[in-house]
Coordinates of C-alpha atoms in Angstrom, one line a residue:
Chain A
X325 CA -51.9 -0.2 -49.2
X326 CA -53.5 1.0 -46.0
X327 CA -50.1 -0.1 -44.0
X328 CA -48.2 2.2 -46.5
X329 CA -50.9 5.2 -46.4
X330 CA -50.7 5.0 -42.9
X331 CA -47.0 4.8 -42.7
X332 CA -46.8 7.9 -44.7
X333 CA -49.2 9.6 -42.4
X334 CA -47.2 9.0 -39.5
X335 CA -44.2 10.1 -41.5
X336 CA -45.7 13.6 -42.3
X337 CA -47.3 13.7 -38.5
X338 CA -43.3 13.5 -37.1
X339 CA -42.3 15.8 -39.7
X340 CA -45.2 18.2 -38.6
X341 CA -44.4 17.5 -35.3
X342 CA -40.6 18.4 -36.2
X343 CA -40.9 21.4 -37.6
X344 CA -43.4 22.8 -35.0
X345 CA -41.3 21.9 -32.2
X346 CA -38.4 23.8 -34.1
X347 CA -40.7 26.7 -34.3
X348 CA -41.3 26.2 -30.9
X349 CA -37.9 26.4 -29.8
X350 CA -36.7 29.5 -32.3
X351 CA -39.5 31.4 -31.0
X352 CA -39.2 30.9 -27.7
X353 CA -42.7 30.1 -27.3
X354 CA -43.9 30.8 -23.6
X355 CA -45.1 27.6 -22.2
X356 CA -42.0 25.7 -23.7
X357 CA -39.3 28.6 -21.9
X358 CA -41.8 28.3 -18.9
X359 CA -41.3 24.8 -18.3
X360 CA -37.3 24.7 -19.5
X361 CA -36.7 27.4 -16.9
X362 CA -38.3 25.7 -13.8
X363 CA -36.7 22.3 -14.6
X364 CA -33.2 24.1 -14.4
X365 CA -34.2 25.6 -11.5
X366 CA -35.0 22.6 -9.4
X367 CA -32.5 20.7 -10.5
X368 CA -29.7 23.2 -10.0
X369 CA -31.2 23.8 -6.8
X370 CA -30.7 20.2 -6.2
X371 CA -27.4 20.0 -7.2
X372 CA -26.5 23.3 -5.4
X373 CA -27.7 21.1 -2.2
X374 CA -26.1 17.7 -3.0
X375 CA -22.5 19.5 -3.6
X376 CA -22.5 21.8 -0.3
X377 CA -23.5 18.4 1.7
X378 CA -21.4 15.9 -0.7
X379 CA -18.5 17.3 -0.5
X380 CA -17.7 17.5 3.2
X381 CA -19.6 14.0 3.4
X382 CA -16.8 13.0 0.2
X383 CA -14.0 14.6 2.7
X384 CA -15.0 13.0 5.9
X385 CA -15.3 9.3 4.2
X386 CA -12.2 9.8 2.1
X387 CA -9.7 11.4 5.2
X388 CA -11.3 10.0 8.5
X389 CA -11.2 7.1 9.9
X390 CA -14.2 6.0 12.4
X391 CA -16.5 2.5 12.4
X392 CA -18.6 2.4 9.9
X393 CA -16.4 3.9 7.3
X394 CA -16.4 1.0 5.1
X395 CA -20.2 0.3 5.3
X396 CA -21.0 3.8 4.7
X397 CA -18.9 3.8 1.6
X398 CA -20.4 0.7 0.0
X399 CA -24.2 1.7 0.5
X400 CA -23.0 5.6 -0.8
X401 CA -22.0 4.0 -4.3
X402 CA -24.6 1.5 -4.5
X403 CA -26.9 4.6 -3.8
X404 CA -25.7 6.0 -7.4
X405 CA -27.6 3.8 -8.8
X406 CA -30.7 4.3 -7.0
X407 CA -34.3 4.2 -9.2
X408 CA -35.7 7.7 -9.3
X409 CA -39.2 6.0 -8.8
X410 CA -38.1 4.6 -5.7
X411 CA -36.9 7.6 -4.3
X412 CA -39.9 9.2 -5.8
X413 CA -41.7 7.1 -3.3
X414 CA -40.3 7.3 -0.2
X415 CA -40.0 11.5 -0.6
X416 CA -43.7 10.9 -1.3
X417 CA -44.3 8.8 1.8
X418 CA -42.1 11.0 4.0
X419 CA -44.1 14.1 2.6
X420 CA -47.7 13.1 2.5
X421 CA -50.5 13.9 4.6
X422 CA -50.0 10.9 7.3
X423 CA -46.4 11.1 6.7
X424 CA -44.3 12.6 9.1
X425 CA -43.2 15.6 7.4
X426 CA -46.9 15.9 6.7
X427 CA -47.3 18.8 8.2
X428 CA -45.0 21.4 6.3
X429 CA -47.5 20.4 3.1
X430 CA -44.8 20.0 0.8
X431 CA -46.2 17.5 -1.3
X432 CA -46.6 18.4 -5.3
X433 CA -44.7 21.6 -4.6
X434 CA -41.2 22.3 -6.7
X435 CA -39.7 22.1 -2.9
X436 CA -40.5 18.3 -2.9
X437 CA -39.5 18.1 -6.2
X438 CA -36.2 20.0 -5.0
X439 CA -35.9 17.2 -2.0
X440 CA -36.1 13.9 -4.1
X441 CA -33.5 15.2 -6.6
X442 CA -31.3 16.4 -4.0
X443 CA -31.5 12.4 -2.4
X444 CA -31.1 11.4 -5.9
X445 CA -27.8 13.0 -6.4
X446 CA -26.3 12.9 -3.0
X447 CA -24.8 9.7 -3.2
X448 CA -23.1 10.5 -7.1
X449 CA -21.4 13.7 -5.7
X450 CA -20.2 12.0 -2.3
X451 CA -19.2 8.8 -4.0
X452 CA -17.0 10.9 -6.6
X453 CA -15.8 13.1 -4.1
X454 CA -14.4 10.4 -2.2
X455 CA -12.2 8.8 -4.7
X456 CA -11.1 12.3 -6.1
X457 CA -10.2 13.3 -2.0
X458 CA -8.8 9.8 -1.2
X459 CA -6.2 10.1 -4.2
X460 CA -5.0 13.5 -3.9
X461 CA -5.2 13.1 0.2
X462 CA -2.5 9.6 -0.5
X463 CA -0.6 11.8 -2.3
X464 CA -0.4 15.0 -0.7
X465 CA -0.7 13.7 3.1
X466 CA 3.2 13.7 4.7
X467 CA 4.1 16.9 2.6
X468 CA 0.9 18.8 4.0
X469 CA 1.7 17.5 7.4
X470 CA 4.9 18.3 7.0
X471 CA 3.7 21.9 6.3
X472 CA 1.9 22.0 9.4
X473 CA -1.0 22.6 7.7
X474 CA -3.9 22.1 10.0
X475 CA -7.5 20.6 9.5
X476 CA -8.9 23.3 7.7
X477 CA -6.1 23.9 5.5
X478 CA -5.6 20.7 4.1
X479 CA -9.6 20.8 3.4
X480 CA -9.0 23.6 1.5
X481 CA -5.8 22.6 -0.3
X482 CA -7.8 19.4 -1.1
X483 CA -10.3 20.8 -2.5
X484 CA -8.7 23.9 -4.2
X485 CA -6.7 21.3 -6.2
X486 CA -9.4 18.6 -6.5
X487 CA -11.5 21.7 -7.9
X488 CA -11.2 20.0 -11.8
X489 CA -12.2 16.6 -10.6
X490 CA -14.8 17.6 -8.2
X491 CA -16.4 19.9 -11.0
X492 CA -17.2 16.7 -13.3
X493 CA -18.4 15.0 -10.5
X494 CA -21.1 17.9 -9.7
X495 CA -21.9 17.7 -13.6
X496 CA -22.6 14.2 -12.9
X497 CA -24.6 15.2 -10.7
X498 CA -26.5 17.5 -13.0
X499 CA -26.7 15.1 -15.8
X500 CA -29.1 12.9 -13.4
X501 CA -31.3 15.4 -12.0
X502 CA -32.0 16.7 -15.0
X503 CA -32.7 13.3 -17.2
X504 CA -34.2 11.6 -14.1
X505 CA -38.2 11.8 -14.7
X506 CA -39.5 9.3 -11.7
X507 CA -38.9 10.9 -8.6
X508 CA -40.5 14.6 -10.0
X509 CA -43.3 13.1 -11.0
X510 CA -44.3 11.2 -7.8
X511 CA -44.0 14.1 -5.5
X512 CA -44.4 16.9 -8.0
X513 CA -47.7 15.5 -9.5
X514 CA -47.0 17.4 -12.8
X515 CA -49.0 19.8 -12.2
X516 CA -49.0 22.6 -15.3
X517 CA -47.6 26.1 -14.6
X518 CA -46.5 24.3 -10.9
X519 CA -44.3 21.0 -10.8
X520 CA -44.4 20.2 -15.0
X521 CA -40.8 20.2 -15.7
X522 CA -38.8 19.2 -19.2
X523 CA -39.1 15.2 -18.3
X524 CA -42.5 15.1 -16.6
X525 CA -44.3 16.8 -19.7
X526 CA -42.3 14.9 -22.4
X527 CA -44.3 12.0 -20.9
X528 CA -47.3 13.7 -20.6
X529 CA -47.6 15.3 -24.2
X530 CA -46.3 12.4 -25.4
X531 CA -49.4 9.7 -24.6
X532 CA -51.7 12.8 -24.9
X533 CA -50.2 13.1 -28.6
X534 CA -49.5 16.4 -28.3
X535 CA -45.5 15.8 -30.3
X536 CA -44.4 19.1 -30.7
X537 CA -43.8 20.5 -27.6
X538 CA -43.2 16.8 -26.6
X539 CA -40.1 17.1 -28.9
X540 CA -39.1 20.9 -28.5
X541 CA -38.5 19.6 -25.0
X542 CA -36.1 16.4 -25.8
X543 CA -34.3 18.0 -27.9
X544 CA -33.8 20.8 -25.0
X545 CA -32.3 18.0 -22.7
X546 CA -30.8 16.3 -25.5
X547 CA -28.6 20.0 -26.1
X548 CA -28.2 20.4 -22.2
X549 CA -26.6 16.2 -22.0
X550 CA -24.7 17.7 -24.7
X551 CA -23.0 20.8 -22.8
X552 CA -23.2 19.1 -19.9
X553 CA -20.8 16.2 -21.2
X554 CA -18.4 19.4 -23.0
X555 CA -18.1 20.9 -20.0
X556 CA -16.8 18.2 -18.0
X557 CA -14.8 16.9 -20.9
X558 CA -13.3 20.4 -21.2
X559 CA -12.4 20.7 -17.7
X560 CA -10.8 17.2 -17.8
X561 CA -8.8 18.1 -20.5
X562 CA -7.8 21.3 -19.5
X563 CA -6.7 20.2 -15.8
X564 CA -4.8 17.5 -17.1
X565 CA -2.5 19.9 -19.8
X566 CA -2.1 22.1 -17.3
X567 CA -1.0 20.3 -14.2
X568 CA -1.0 17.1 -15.0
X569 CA -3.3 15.8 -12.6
Chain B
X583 CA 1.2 30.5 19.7
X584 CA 4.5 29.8 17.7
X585 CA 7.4 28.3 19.4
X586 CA 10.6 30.0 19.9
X587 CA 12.6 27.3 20.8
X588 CA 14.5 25.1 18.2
X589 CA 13.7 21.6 17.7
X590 CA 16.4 20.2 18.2
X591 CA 18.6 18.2 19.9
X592 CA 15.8 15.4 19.0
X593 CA 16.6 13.0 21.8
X594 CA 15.2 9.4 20.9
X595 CA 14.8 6.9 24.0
X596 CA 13.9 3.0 22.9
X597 CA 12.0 4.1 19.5
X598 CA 10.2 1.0 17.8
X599 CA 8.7 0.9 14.6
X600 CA 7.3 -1.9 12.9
X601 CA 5.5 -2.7 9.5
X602 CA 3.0 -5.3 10.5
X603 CA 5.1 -7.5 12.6
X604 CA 8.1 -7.1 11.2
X605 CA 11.0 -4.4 13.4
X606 CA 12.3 -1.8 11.1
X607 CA 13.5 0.6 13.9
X608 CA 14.7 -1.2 16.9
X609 CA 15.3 0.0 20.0
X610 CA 16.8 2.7 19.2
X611 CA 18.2 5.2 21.7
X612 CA 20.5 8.6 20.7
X613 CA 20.5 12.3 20.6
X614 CA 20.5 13.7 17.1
X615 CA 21.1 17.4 15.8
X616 CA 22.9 18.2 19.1
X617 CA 25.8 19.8 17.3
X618 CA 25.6 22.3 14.8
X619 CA 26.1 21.2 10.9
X620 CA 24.9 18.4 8.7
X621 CA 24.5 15.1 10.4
X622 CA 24.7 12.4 7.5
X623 CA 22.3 9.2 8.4
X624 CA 24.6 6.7 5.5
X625 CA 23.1 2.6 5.4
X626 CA 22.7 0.7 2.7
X627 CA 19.0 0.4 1.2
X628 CA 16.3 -0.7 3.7
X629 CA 18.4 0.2 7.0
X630 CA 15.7 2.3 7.7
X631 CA 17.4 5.7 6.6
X632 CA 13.7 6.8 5.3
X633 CA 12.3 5.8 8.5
X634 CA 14.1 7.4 10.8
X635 CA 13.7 10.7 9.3
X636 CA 10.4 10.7 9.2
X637 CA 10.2 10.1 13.1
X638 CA 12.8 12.5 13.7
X639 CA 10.5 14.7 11.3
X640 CA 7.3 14.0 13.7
X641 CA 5.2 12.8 10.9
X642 CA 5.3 9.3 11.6
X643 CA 4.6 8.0 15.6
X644 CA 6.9 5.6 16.8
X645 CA 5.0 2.6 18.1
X646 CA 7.4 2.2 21.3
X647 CA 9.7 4.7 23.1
X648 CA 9.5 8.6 23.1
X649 CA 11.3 11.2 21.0
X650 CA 11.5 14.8 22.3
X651 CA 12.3 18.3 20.4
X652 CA 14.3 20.5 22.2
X653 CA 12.1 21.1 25.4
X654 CA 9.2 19.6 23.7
X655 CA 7.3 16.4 23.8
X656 CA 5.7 16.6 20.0
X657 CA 7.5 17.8 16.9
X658 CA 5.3 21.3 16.7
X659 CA 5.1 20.7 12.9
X660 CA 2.6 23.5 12.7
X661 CA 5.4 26.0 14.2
X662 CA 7.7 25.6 10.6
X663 CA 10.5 25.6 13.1
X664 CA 11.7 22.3 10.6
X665 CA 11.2 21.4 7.6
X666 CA 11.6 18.1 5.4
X667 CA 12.1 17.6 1.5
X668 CA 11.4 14.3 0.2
X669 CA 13.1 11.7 -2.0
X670 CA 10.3 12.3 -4.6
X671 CA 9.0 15.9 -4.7
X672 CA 5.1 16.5 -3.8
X673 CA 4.2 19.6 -5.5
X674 CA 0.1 20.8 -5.1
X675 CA -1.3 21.9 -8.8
X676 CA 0.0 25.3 -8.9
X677 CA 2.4 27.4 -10.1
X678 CA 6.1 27.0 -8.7
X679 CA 5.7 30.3 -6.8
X680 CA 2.7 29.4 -5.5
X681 CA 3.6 26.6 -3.8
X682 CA 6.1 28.6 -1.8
X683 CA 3.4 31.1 -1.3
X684 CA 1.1 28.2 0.4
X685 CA 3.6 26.7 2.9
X686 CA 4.2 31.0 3.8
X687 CA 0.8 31.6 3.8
X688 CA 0.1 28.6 6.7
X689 CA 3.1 30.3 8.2
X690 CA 1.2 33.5 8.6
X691 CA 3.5 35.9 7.0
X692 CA 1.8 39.1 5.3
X693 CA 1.3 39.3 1.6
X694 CA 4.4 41.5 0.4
X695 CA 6.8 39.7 2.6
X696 CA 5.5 36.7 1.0
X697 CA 6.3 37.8 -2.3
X698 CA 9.4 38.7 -1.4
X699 CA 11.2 35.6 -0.1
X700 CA 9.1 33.5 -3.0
X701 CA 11.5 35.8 -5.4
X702 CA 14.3 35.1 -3.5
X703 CA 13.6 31.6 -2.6
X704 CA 13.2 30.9 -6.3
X705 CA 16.8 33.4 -7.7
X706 CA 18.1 30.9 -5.1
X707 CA 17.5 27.5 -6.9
X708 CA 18.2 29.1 -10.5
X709 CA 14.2 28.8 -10.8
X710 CA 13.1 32.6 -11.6
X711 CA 11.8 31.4 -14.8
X712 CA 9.4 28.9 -13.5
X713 CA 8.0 31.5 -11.1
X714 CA 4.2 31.1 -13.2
X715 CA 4.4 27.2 -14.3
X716 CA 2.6 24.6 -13.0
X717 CA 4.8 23.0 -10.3
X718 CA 4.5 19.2 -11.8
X719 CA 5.0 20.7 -15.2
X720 CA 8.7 21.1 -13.9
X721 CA 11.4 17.9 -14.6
X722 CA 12.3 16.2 -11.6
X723 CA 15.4 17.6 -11.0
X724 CA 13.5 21.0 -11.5
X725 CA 10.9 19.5 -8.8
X726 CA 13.4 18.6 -6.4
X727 CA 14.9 22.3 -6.5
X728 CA 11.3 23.4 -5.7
X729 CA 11.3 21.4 -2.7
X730 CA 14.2 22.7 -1.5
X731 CA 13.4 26.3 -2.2
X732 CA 10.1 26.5 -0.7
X733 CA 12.1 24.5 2.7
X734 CA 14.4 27.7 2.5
X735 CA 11.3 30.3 2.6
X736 CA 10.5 28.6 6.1
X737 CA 14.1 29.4 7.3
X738 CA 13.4 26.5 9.1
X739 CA 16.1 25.4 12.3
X740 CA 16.0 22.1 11.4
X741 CA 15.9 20.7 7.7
X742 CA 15.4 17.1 6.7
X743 CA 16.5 15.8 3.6
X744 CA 15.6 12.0 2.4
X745 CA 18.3 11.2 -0.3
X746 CA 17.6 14.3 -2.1
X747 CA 19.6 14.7 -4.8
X748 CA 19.3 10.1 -5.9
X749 CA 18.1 10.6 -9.2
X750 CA 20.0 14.4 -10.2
X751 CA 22.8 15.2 -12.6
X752 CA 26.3 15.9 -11.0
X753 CA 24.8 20.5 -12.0
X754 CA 21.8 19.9 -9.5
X755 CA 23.4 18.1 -7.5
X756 CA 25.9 20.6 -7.0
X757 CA 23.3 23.6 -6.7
X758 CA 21.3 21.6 -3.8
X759 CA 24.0 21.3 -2.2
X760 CA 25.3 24.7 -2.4
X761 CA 21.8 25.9 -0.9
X762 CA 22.4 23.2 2.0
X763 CA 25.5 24.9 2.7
X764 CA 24.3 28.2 2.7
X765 CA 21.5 27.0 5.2
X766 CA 24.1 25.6 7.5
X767 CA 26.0 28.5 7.2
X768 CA 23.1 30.8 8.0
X769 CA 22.6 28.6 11.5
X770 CA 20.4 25.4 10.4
X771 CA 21.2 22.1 11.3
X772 CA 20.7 19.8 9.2
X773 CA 19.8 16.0 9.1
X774 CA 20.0 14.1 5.7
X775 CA 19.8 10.4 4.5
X776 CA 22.3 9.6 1.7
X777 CA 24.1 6.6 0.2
X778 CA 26.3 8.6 -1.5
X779 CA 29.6 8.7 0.3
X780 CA 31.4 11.5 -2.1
X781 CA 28.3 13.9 -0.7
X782 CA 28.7 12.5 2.9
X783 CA 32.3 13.9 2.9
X784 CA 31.8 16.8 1.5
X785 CA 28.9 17.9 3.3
X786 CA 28.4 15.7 7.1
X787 CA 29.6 17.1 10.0
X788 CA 28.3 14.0 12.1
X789 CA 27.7 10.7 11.0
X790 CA 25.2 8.4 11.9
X791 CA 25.6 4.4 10.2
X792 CA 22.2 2.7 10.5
X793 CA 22.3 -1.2 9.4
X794 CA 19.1 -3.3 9.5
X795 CA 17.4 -0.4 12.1
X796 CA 19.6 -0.6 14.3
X797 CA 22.8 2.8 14.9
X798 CA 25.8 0.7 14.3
X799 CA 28.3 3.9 14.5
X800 CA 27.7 7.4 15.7
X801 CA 30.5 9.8 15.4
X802 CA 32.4 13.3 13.4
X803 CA 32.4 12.5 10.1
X804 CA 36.2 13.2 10.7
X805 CA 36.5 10.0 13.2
X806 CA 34.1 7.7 10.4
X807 CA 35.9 8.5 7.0
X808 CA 39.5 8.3 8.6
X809 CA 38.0 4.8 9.7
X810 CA 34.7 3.4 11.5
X811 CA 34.6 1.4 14.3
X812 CA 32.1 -1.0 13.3
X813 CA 33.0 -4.1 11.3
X814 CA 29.7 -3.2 9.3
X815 CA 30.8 0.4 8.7
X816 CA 33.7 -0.5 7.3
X817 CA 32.3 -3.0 5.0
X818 CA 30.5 0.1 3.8
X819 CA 32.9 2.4 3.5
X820 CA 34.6 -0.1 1.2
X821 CA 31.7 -1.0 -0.8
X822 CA 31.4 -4.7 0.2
X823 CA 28.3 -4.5 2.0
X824 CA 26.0 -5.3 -0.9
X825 CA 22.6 -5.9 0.0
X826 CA 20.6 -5.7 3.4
X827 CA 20.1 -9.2 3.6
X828 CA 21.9 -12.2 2.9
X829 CA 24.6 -11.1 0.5
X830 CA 26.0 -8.7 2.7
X831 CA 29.8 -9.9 3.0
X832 CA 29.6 -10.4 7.2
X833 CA 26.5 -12.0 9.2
X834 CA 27.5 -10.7 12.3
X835 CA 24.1 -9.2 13.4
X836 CA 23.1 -10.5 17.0
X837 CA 19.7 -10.2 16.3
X838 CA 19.5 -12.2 13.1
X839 CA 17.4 -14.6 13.6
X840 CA 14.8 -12.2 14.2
X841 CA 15.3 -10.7 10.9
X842 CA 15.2 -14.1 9.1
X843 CA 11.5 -13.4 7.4

């Protein structure tokens, strides 16, 4: 009897819990937008930062040849599937007060937060860059040479027509910055109206049992995974009907 | 700074090229492109027609001996004084025009000008229509004509053709090489692989017979079609020389036994 009482308590808490958070989100309520807006921020700051140093990392591993390629190119995809949390603490011992970046105090700051996810994603953007680079670079190498096309214009013919690949491998990007919840919390701190972004406070509010905005918030990412994965499906889709590639 | 100097006569002087151990060019020695016209490069499959191109093209290094340009040491790709089309077309992902616009645009040449010679380039190869489609959207034949256009655009002195016309109908055939001659007429010289011997007649001027990486005949095309010197070259010409290796109706290669892999 009192398993089934509290069973239907629970089931009437989550369906509070549901239709607030709806509310929540319909509304626009202030400290849910608030939080939603500084998550995108630091994590498309992140990715902003990964692409501009993946891809010309992604270029150089996939067209040069030098010692060390072939080590560098293992530990870069074994980095994709580096732990947040791990991340999360080396930024953390980098950044803290003994550490030696100590000094710029940019522990618990978005900046730090901006710093771990831009580690995070480095290696998924140079890792997919490579193989997009390496396959149009094996196909495309005698006729551009032929061409007389020079450094910089085969690094912009490669990435002009790589531009549908590389694009899904900067969502890729994106998709982990913005699920990843380890490596903001360590150097963010979580702190509310500072570092609390969408993952951080889903863990919060949800062991202080505060479901709502717990919720509002997944379902948030939830709709961002969502367009995230369209997008790159579109663009995969589109690129191959129209060249083939 | 562009070269004004043609790059040709490429003079070769004991060029070597190997995959892994193996010889595939062998000491070879000669002066191609000397005369004006199309010089033919005929050999049965794996003589090394492919190969040879591409050194005389400057995009592959030969791994003994020099080759010159004209007065220069290096091919001076980035000049566009020559040009090469491929046995399979490489097309980037854009339209058929502006694939022709990029190899103008590394060229330098100003925007209208550009536009200009891409319409021409394309009326040319009966391709006007395909002026906005994606390049590899285009059948093969279709791709092939691309190739040739956008080597047109460069008015290059020298054009290099690797068996371009091996998988086209008898039409595309015939359009590619009415462009070729057009080129030649116009002043290029021309240097093309082919085991076709119907094209080689119509078309060569000079014929160069490669067997097994080695030049077994170099000579008019007049001199080789009214009958070659070579044993080998005659087996050719009559249709008996059917493979590269041990079917091939003579064995009279001196260096044999260093083939035998």
């Amino acid at each position: 009897m009192i398993c089934r009482q509290n069973f239907g308590g629970s089931m009437n808490d989550l369906w509070q819990a549901m239709t607030t958070a709806i509310n929540l989100l319909v509304t626009f309520d202030t400290s849910l937008v608030e939080i939603v807006v500084r998550s995108l921020g630091v994590s498309l700051t992140a990715v902003f930062l990964a692409t501009v140093l993946g891809l010309p990392l992604g270029a150089v591993m996939a067209l040069s040849r030098f010692p060390g390629r072939r080590v560098l190119l293992v530990i870069t995809h074994s980095l994709m599937g580096l732990p947040p949390v791990v991340v999360g603490l080396i930024v953390l011992l980098m950044l803290s007060r003994s550490g030696p970046l100590g000094a710029l105090g940019l522990l618990f700051t978005p900046t730090a937060m901006i710093i771990a996810q831009t580690i995070l994603v480095l290696p998924i953007i140079a890792a997919l860059s490579t193989t997009v680079f390496e396959s149009l670079w094996q196909e495309y190498e005698e006729q551009l040479m032929s061409l007389g096309a020079g450094p910089r214009a085969r690094i912009q013919a490669l990435l002009w027509d790589g531009r549908f690949a590389l694009m899904t491998a900067v969502l890729a990007g994106f998709g982990r910055a913005n699920a990843e919840v380890g490596a903001v919390m360590i150097v963010g701190g979580n702190i509310d109206h500072v570092t609390r972004v969408m993952t951080t406070a889903i863990a919060l509010e949800a062991s202080r049992g505060d479901l709502a905005l717990a919720l509002g918030l997944g379902i948030v990412l939830l709709l961002l995974s969502l367009a995230i994965n369209t997008a790159s499906y579109s663009v995969r889709e589109f690129a191959r009907q129209r060249y083939q590639a | 700074m562009i070269s004004t100097t043609p790059p040709y006569p490429i003079r070769l002087d004991k060029v070597w090229f190997h995959a892994r151990t193996k010889p595939l060019i062998k000491d070879l020695s000669t002066t191609i492109a000397d005369v004006e016209g199309l010089t033919m490069i005929l050999g049965p499959n794996g003589a090394g027609k492919s190969l040879l191109l591409r050194l005389c093209h400057g995009i592959l290094p030969a791994h003994d001996g020099q080759i010159s340009w004209g007065e220069r040491q290096d091919p001076g790709l980035q000049d566009q004084r020559q040009a090469m089309v491929f046995q399979r077309p490489v097309h980037l992902r854009r339209s058929a025009a502006g694939n022709i616009d990029f190899a103008l645009k590394l060229h330098g040449m100003p925007g209208p000008e550009r536009k200009l010679r891409i319409k021409e380039a394309l009326d040319l190869t009966g391709l006007s229509r395909y002026h906005d489609t994606p390049a590899r959207l285009l059948s093969f034949g279709e791709q092939q004509r691309l190739a040739l256009a956008r080597a047109w655009a460069l008015a290059p002195d020298l054009l290099l053709l690797d068996e371009p016309t091996a998988n086209l109908d008898p039409a595309a055939q015939r359009l590619i090489e009415e462009v070729l001659q057009k080129m030649i007429a116009g002043g290029t010289r021309v240097l093309m692989s082919s085991h076709d011997l119907n094209q080689a007649r119509r078309l060569a001027s000079q014929v160069i017979f490669l067997y097994r990486g080695r030049i077994k005949e170099q000579t008019s095309a007049e001199k080789f079609f009214a009958g070659p010197e070579n044993d080998l070259a005659q087996a050719f010409l009559r249709g008996e020389l059917l493979w590269w290796r041990r079917r091939a109706v003579f064995e009279p290669d001196p260096d044999k036994e260093n083939d035998d892999f």
